[in-house]
Amino acid sequence: MKKVLIFLSFILFFACKEQPKETAETPITDSTPEEVQSSVNTFGIVIHGGAGTILKKNMTAEKEAAYKAKLEQAIKVGHTILKNGGTSLEAVEKTINVLEDSPLFNAGKGAVFNSEGVNELDASIMDGSNLNAGAVAGVKTVKNPINLAKEVMLNSPHVLLSGTGAEIFAKERKIELVDPAYFFTEDRMKSLERVKEKIKEKEANKTTAFYDPVIKDSKFGTVGCAALDKNGNLAAGTSTGGMTNKKWNRIGDSPIIGAGTYANNATCAVSSTGWGEYFIRGMVAYDISAMMEYKGISLQEASQEVIQEKLTDLGGTGGIVAIDNKGNVSMEFNTAGMYRATMNAEGELSIGIYKE
Ligand code: ASP
């Protein structure tokens, strides 16, 4: 009898033993198995090249064509990766590389100058399958800051590295470095001179002499990408030179997870562009995801409310691109324009610049 009792308690012990917990690496999803099934094999990608006072009347036909061509080239790189079964993370990184390498955008080559005439670059990337993230701020010699952000995410115990330390890490990880002169462009130098001139005028008129009166009329020009791959994994990334004439090692929203970039398989992936201080205060990218999660509303409803109501009421300007875990896309902005493009699983491409 005693033996039978011991045997029974043994069985009971194993039957009640807790199932192993999900690890942090387990993909996060709220979808039912049917939903996951239906989302497999669909994919999509959306990009931006910055928002701001982008008006048709100030644009030449050649310039417009050049922007559109670069947006198309970039998005097709990411789309091909996704079509061939690659990860959203890789698609985001490689798409952003094309935009970083182009002098048209305020990221990598073509980044704006700070008040001392130096380029300080910021970037971040996030993997929606495990909420892993990496970011860098204030780097001066990293050719493609988005690559370094990914390296921080995958090969360091940290999320955000800045300045000299980030550059030491880049060297150790054999990330491509360039002479700071690589980032010089005539156009951006002229913008810096223009901004300094405007500030001088403001000072002479004894009005506020920060850079905010100038920002209101700015084109921001940051680049970003959000993607959904065939496995239902979301990712987002953002890369920027920040804001013209920035001072004091100012860091904007682009390398701040939750403000400039956010991705969660349960909701959506978002990349922001605009007046960074407001995007940080509003935690814009995370807020869109949180509104979907807590209120159960769609990506379009969430981004509309966050950009057109919350950000606008705060006094912020800019926009976002985002994609949800079903492939729905949102490109919402409260400025005159935003360079943007999206491509779905069927290969349908749409490119926009102005408010249409
Ligand atoms: N959000 C960026 C920043 O504040 C600027 C931009 O989007 O172009 O640094």
Coordinates of C-alpha atoms and ligand atoms in Angstrom, one line a residue:
M1 CA 0.0 0.0 0.0
K2 CA 2.8 2.4 1.0
K3 CA 4.5 1.7 -2.3
V4 CA 1.3 2.4 -4.3
L5 CA 0.9 5.7 -2.4
I6 CA 4.5 6.8 -3.2
F7 CA 4.0 5.8 -6.9
L8 CA 0.8 7.9 -7.1
S9 CA 2.4 11.0 -5.5
F10 CA 5.2 10.6 -8.1
I11 CA 2.7 10.7 -10.9
L12 CA 0.8 13.6 -9.4
F13 CA 4.0 15.6 -8.9
F14 CA 5.0 15.3 -12.6
A15 CA 1.4 15.9 -13.8
C16 CA 1.2 19.2 -11.8
K17 CA 4.8 20.4 -12.7
E18 CA 4.7 23.8 -14.4
Q19 CA 5.2 23.9 -18.1
P20 CA 8.4 25.6 -19.1
K21 CA 8.0 29.4 -19.4
E22 CA 8.3 31.2 -22.7
T23 CA 11.7 32.7 -23.1
A24 CA 12.3 36.4 -24.0
E25 CA 13.2 35.2 -27.5
T26 CA 9.8 33.6 -28.0
P27 CA 8.0 35.6 -30.7
I28 CA 5.3 37.7 -29.2
T29 CA 1.9 37.5 -30.8
D30 CA -1.7 37.9 -29.7
S31 CA -3.1 36.3 -32.8
T32 CA -5.1 33.1 -32.8
P33 CA -3.6 30.2 -34.7
E34 CA -6.1 30.9 -37.6
E35 CA -4.9 34.6 -37.8
V36 CA -1.3 33.6 -37.7
Q37 CA -2.0 31.1 -40.5
S38 CA -3.7 33.7 -42.6
S39 CA -0.9 36.2 -42.1
V40 CA 1.8 33.8 -43.2
N41 CA 3.1 34.5 -46.7
T42 CA 1.8 38.0 -46.8
F43 CA 4.4 40.7 -46.5
G44 CA 4.8 44.4 -47.0
I45 CA 7.1 47.3 -46.6
V46 CA 6.8 51.1 -46.1
I47 CA 9.4 53.8 -46.1
H48 CA 9.8 57.6 -45.5
G49 CA 12.5 60.1 -46.4
G50 CA 11.4 62.8 -44.0
A51 CA 8.5 65.1 -43.6
G52 CA 8.2 68.9 -43.5
T53 CA 7.5 72.0 -45.5
I54 CA 7.8 70.1 -48.8
L55 CA 5.8 72.1 -51.4
K56 CA 5.3 71.4 -55.0
K57 CA 5.9 75.1 -55.9
N58 CA 9.4 74.9 -54.5
M59 CA 10.2 71.7 -56.3
T60 CA 11.7 71.3 -59.8
A61 CA 10.6 68.4 -62.0
E62 CA 14.1 66.9 -61.9
K63 CA 14.4 67.1 -58.2
E64 CA 11.0 65.4 -57.7
A65 CA 12.0 62.7 -60.2
A66 CA 15.3 62.1 -58.3
Y67 CA 13.5 61.7 -55.0
K68 CA 11.0 59.3 -56.4
A69 CA 13.6 57.3 -58.2
K70 CA 15.7 56.9 -55.0
L71 CA 12.6 56.0 -52.9
E72 CA 11.7 53.4 -55.5
Q73 CA 15.2 51.9 -55.6
A74 CA 15.3 51.7 -51.8
I75 CA 11.9 50.1 -51.4
K76 CA 12.6 47.5 -54.1
V77 CA 15.7 46.4 -52.2
G78 CA 13.7 45.6 -49.1
H79 CA 10.8 44.2 -51.1
T80 CA 13.0 41.7 -52.9
I81 CA 14.5 40.5 -49.6
L82 CA 10.9 39.9 -48.2
K83 CA 9.7 38.3 -51.4
N84 CA 12.6 35.8 -51.3
G85 CA 11.7 34.9 -47.7
G86 CA 14.2 37.2 -46.0
T87 CA 13.6 38.7 -42.5
S88 CA 11.9 42.1 -42.0
L89 CA 15.0 43.1 -40.0
E90 CA 17.3 42.6 -43.0
A91 CA 14.8 44.3 -45.3
V92 CA 14.7 47.3 -43.0
E93 CA 18.5 47.6 -42.7
K94 CA 19.3 47.2 -46.4
T95 CA 16.5 49.5 -47.5
I96 CA 17.7 52.2 -45.1
N97 CA 21.3 51.7 -46.4
V98 CA 20.2 52.9 -49.9
L99 CA 18.7 56.0 -48.4
E100 CA 21.7 56.6 -46.1
D101 CA 24.0 56.4 -49.1
S102 CA 22.0 59.1 -51.0
P103 CA 22.8 62.8 -50.5
L104 CA 19.1 63.6 -51.0
F105 CA 18.2 62.6 -47.5
N106 CA 19.2 63.7 -44.0
A107 CA 20.9 60.5 -43.0
G108 CA 24.4 59.0 -43.7
K109 CA 25.7 60.9 -46.7
G110 CA 23.6 64.1 -46.8
A111 CA 23.2 64.4 -43.1
V112 CA 22.6 68.0 -41.8
F113 CA 25.3 69.9 -39.9
N114 CA 25.3 70.8 -36.2
S115 CA 26.1 74.4 -35.1
E116 CA 29.8 73.7 -35.4
G117 CA 29.5 72.4 -38.9
V118 CA 29.9 68.8 -37.8
N119 CA 27.7 65.8 -38.7
E120 CA 26.4 63.8 -35.8
L121 CA 24.3 60.8 -36.7
D122 CA 21.6 58.9 -34.8
A123 CA 19.9 55.6 -35.7
S124 CA 17.8 52.8 -34.2
I125 CA 16.3 49.5 -35.1
M126 CA 13.8 47.1 -33.4
D127 CA 12.8 43.5 -33.9
G128 CA 9.1 43.0 -33.2
S129 CA 9.4 39.3 -32.7
N130 CA 11.3 39.6 -29.4
L131 CA 11.3 43.3 -28.6
N132 CA 15.0 43.4 -29.0
A133 CA 16.4 46.8 -30.0
G134 CA 19.6 48.7 -30.7
A135 CA 20.5 52.3 -31.2
V136 CA 23.3 54.8 -31.6
A137 CA 23.5 58.6 -31.0
G138 CA 26.0 61.3 -32.0
V139 CA 28.3 59.2 -34.1
K140 CA 30.6 61.0 -36.5
T141 CA 32.5 58.4 -38.5
V142 CA 30.0 55.6 -39.1
K143 CA 29.1 55.3 -42.7
N144 CA 25.8 53.5 -42.1
P145 CA 24.5 54.2 -38.6
I146 CA 21.6 51.7 -39.0
N147 CA 24.2 48.9 -39.3
L148 CA 25.8 49.9 -36.1
A149 CA 22.4 50.1 -34.3
K150 CA 21.7 46.5 -35.5
E151 CA 25.1 45.5 -34.2
V152 CA 24.4 47.0 -30.8
M153 CA 21.1 45.0 -30.7
L154 CA 22.7 41.7 -31.7
N155 CA 26.2 41.8 -30.3
S156 CA 26.1 43.9 -27.2
P157 CA 24.2 43.7 -23.9
H158 CA 23.0 47.3 -24.4
V159 CA 20.3 49.1 -26.3
L160 CA 21.7 52.6 -26.8
L161 CA 25.4 53.6 -27.3
S162 CA 26.5 57.2 -27.9
G163 CA 29.5 59.3 -29.1
T164 CA 33.1 58.0 -28.7
G165 CA 32.0 54.8 -27.0
A166 CA 29.7 53.9 -29.9
E167 CA 32.6 54.5 -32.3
I168 CA 35.0 52.3 -30.3
F169 CA 32.3 49.6 -30.4
A170 CA 31.9 50.1 -34.2
K171 CA 35.7 49.7 -34.7
E172 CA 35.7 46.5 -32.6
R173 CA 32.8 45.0 -34.6
K174 CA 34.4 46.0 -37.9
I175 CA 31.6 48.3 -38.9
E176 CA 32.6 50.5 -41.9
L177 CA 34.0 53.8 -40.8
V178 CA 34.7 56.9 -42.9
D179 CA 36.5 60.2 -42.6
P180 CA 33.9 62.8 -41.3
A181 CA 34.5 64.7 -44.6
Y182 CA 32.5 61.9 -46.4
F183 CA 29.3 63.4 -45.0
F184 CA 29.9 66.9 -46.3
T185 CA 27.4 68.2 -48.9
E186 CA 27.2 71.7 -50.2
D187 CA 23.4 71.8 -49.8
R188 CA 23.5 71.0 -46.1
M189 CA 26.2 73.6 -45.5
K190 CA 24.0 76.2 -47.2
S191 CA 21.1 75.2 -45.0
L192 CA 23.3 75.7 -41.9
E193 CA 24.3 79.2 -43.1
R194 CA 20.6 80.0 -43.8
V195 CA 19.5 78.9 -40.4
K196 CA 22.3 80.9 -38.6
E197 CA 21.3 83.9 -40.6
K198 CA 17.7 83.6 -39.6
I199 CA 18.7 83.2 -36.0
K200 CA 20.8 86.4 -36.2
E201 CA 17.7 88.3 -37.5
K202 CA 15.6 86.9 -34.6
E203 CA 18.2 88.0 -32.1
A204 CA 18.4 91.5 -33.7
N205 CA 14.6 91.7 -33.3
K206 CA 14.9 90.5 -29.7
T207 CA 12.6 87.5 -30.3
T208 CA 13.4 84.0 -29.1
A209 CA 16.7 83.0 -30.6
F210 CA 16.7 79.2 -30.2
Y211 CA 16.4 77.1 -33.3
D212 CA 12.7 76.6 -32.8
P213 CA 11.5 79.5 -35.0
V214 CA 13.4 78.1 -37.8
I215 CA 12.4 74.5 -37.2
K216 CA 8.7 75.4 -37.9
D217 CA 9.6 75.9 -41.6
S218 CA 12.0 72.9 -41.8
K219 CA 12.2 69.9 -44.0
F220 CA 13.3 67.2 -41.7
G221 CA 14.6 64.5 -44.2
T222 CA 15.3 61.6 -41.8
V223 CA 14.8 58.1 -43.3
G224 CA 12.9 55.2 -41.9
C225 CA 11.4 51.8 -42.8
A226 CA 8.9 49.4 -41.4
A227 CA 8.4 45.9 -42.7
L228 CA 6.4 42.7 -42.3
D229 CA 8.0 39.4 -43.5
K230 CA 6.5 36.1 -44.6
N231 CA 6.9 34.7 -41.1
G232 CA 4.7 37.4 -39.6
N233 CA 7.7 39.2 -38.0
L234 CA 7.7 43.0 -37.9
A235 CA 10.7 45.3 -37.8
A236 CA 11.3 49.0 -38.0
G237 CA 14.4 51.3 -38.2
T238 CA 15.2 55.0 -38.5
S239 CA 18.4 56.9 -39.4
T240 CA 19.1 60.6 -39.3
G241 CA 21.5 63.5 -39.1
G242 CA 19.1 65.2 -36.6
M243 CA 18.4 68.8 -36.9
T244 CA 20.3 71.6 -38.7
N245 CA 22.3 73.8 -36.2
K246 CA 21.7 71.5 -33.3
K247 CA 23.9 72.2 -30.2
W248 CA 25.2 70.7 -27.0
N249 CA 25.2 67.1 -28.4
R250 CA 21.4 67.3 -28.8
I251 CA 19.8 63.9 -29.4
G252 CA 16.5 63.6 -31.2
D253 CA 13.8 61.0 -31.3
S254 CA 15.3 58.8 -34.0
P255 CA 17.6 56.7 -31.7
I256 CA 15.0 56.6 -28.9
I257 CA 13.0 53.4 -28.9
G258 CA 9.4 54.2 -28.5
A259 CA 9.7 57.7 -30.0
G260 CA 11.5 57.3 -33.3
T261 CA 11.2 53.6 -33.8
Y262 CA 9.0 50.8 -32.4
A263 CA 8.1 47.2 -33.4
N264 CA 6.0 44.6 -31.8
N265 CA 4.6 41.5 -33.6
A266 CA 1.4 41.8 -31.6
T267 CA 0.6 45.2 -33.1
C268 CA 2.7 47.1 -35.6
A269 CA 6.1 48.5 -36.6
V270 CA 6.6 52.3 -36.8
S271 CA 9.3 54.8 -37.9
S272 CA 8.9 58.5 -37.2
T273 CA 10.2 61.7 -38.7
G274 CA 9.7 65.3 -37.6
W275 CA 10.5 67.6 -34.8
G276 CA 12.2 65.1 -32.5
E277 CA 11.6 66.8 -29.1
Y278 CA 7.8 66.4 -29.6
F279 CA 8.1 62.8 -30.7
I280 CA 10.1 62.0 -27.6
R281 CA 7.5 63.8 -25.3
G282 CA 4.7 62.0 -27.0
M283 CA 6.4 58.6 -27.3
V284 CA 4.8 58.6 -30.7
A285 CA 5.9 55.3 -32.2
Y286 CA 5.1 53.4 -29.0
D287 CA 1.8 55.3 -28.5
I288 CA 0.5 54.0 -31.8
S289 CA 1.3 50.4 -30.9
A290 CA -0.1 50.9 -27.3
M291 CA -3.3 52.3 -28.7
M292 CA -3.8 49.3 -30.9
E293 CA -3.0 47.0 -28.0
Y294 CA -5.1 48.7 -25.3
K295 CA -8.0 50.1 -27.3
G296 CA -8.2 47.3 -29.9
I297 CA -8.3 49.9 -32.7
S298 CA -6.8 49.6 -36.2
L299 CA -3.3 50.9 -37.2
Q300 CA -4.9 53.6 -39.3
E301 CA -7.1 54.8 -36.4
A302 CA -4.3 54.8 -34.0
S303 CA -1.8 56.7 -36.2
Q304 CA -4.4 59.2 -37.2
E305 CA -5.2 60.0 -33.5
V306 CA -1.6 60.1 -32.5
I307 CA -0.4 62.3 -35.4
Q308 CA -3.4 64.5 -36.2
E309 CA -4.6 65.0 -32.6
K310 CA -2.1 64.2 -29.9
L311 CA 1.1 65.4 -31.6
T312 CA -0.7 68.3 -33.3
D313 CA -2.2 69.5 -30.0
L314 CA 1.2 69.3 -28.4
G315 CA 2.6 71.6 -31.2
G316 CA 4.7 68.9 -32.9
T317 CA 5.1 68.5 -36.6
G318 CA 6.1 65.5 -38.6
G319 CA 4.8 62.0 -39.5
I320 CA 5.2 58.3 -39.4
V321 CA 5.2 55.2 -41.6
A322 CA 3.9 52.0 -40.1
I323 CA 2.8 48.5 -41.0
D324 CA 0.7 46.1 -38.9
N325 CA 0.9 42.3 -38.5
K326 CA -1.6 41.8 -41.3
G327 CA 0.3 44.0 -43.8
N328 CA -2.0 47.1 -43.5
V329 CA 0.1 50.3 -43.9
S330 CA -0.2 53.8 -42.6
M331 CA 1.6 56.9 -43.7
E332 CA 0.3 59.7 -41.6
F333 CA 1.8 63.3 -41.3
N334 CA 0.6 66.8 -40.3
T335 CA 3.2 68.7 -42.4
A336 CA 2.8 69.9 -46.0
G337 CA 4.6 66.7 -47.3
M338 CA 6.4 63.6 -46.5
Y339 CA 8.6 61.6 -48.9
R340 CA 7.1 58.1 -48.7
A341 CA 6.6 54.8 -50.5
T342 CA 5.0 51.5 -49.9
M343 CA 4.9 48.1 -51.6
N344 CA 2.7 45.1 -50.9
A345 CA 3.0 41.4 -51.4
E346 CA 1.4 41.7 -54.9
G347 CA 4.3 44.1 -55.9
E348 CA 2.0 47.1 -56.0
L349 CA 4.1 50.3 -55.5
S350 CA 2.9 53.7 -54.4
I351 CA 5.1 56.7 -54.0
G352 CA 4.1 60.1 -52.5
I353 CA 5.6 63.4 -51.6
Y354 CA 2.9 66.0 -51.0
K355 CA -0.4 65.8 -49.2
E356 CA -2.7 64.4 -51.9
Ligands
ASP1 N1 13.3 63.5 -36.0 C1 14.6 63.9 -36.3 C2 15.2 64.6 -35.2 O1 14.5 65.3 -34.5 C3 14.6 64.9 -37.5 C4 13.9 64.4 -38.7 O2 12.9 63.6 -38.6 O3 14.3 64.7 -39.8 O4 16.4 64.5 -35.0

